[in-house]
Coordinates of C-alpha atoms in Angstrom, one line a residue:
X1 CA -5.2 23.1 5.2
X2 CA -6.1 19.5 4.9
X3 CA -7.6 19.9 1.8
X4 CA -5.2 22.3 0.0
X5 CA -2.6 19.0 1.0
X6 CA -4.9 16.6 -0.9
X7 CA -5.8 18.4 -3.7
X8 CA -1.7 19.5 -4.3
X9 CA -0.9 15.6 -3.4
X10 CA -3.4 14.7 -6.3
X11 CA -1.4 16.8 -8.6
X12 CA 2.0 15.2 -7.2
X13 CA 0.8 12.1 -8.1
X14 CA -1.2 13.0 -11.7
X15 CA 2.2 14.1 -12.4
X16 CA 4.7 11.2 -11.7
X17 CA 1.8 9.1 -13.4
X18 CA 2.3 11.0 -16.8
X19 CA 6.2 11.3 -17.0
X20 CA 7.4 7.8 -14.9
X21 CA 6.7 4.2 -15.6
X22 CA 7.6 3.0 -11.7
X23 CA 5.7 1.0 -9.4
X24 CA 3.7 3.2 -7.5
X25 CA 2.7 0.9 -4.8
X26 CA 6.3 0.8 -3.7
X27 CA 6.6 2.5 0.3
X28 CA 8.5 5.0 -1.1
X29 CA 6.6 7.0 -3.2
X30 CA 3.9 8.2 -0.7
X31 CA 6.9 9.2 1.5
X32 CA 8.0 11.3 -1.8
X33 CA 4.4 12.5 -2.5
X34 CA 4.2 13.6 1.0
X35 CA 7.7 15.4 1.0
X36 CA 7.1 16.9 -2.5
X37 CA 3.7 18.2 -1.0
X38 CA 5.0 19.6 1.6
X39 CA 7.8 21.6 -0.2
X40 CA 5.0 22.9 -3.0
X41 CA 2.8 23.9 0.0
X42 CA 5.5 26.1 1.4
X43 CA 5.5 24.3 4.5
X44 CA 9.2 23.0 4.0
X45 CA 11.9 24.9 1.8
X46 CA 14.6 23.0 0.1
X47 CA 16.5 22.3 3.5
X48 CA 17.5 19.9 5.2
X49 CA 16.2 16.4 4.2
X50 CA 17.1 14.8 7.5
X51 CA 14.6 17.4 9.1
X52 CA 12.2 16.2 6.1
X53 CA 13.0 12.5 7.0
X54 CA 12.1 12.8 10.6
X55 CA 8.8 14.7 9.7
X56 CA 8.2 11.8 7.4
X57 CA 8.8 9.4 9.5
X58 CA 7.2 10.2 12.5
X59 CA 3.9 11.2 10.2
X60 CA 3.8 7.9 8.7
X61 CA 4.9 6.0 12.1
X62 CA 8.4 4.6 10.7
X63 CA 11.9 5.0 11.2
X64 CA 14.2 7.7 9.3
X65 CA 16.6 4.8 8.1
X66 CA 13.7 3.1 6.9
X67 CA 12.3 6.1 5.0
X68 CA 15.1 7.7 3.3
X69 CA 15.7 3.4 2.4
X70 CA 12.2 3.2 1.1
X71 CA 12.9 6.5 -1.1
X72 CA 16.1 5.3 -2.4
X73 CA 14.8 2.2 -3.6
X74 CA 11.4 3.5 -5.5
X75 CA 14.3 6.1 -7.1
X76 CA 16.1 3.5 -8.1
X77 CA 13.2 1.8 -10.2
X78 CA 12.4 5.2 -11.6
X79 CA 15.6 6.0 -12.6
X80 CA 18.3 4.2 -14.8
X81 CA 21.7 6.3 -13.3
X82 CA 21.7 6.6 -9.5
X83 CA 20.7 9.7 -8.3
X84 CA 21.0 11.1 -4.6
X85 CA 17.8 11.4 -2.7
X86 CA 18.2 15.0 -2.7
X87 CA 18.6 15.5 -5.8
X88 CA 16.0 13.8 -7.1
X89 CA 13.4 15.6 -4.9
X90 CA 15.0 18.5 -6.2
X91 CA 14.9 18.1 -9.7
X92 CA 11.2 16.5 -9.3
X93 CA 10.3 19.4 -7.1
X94 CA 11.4 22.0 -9.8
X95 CA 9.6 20.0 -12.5
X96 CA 6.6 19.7 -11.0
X97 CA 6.8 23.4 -9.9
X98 CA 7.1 24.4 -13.4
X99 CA 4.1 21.8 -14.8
X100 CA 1.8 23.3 -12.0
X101 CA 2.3 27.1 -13.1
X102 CA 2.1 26.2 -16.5
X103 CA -1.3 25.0 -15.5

């Protein structure tokens, strides 16, 4: 299972490397790789992000405030209008669903 994560992680990432000029060494982005992972893997649905905060959190040894903060703010340099956490993920989640079946 480790593997199919890093291999689907590599995609996440090729992805948001072709279709968004952010900084990508902002905190926030390997908490959105790891979330988006996780939902392409079929491990999480489309639920509840606190549920997907505390998972993140507690995998990467933070706090939730401080992950769902860390998300908002690499959104925030990705996008120009300000978008909700959740539905960015969503969006992002869809998009990236649709580049990998295309594949």
């Amino acid at each position: 299972m480790e593997e199919e994560f890093k291999k689907m992680e590599i995609e996440v990432t090729k992805w948001f490397l072709k279709n968004y000029d952010a900084d990508f060494s902002l905190t926030g982005f390997k908490y959105i790789t790891y979330i988006l992972t996780k939902r392409l893997l079929g491990e999480w649905g489309q639920g509840n992000m606190e549920v997907q905060y505390l998972k993140t959190s507690e995998h990467f040894g933070t706090s939730i405030s401080k992950t769902e903060r860390n998300i908002r703010y690499f959104i925030s340099t990705c996008e120009s209008k300000h978008t909700s956490n959740s539905k960015f993920l969503a969006r992002i989640y869809y998009l990236i669903k649709i580049y990998l079946d295309e594949k």
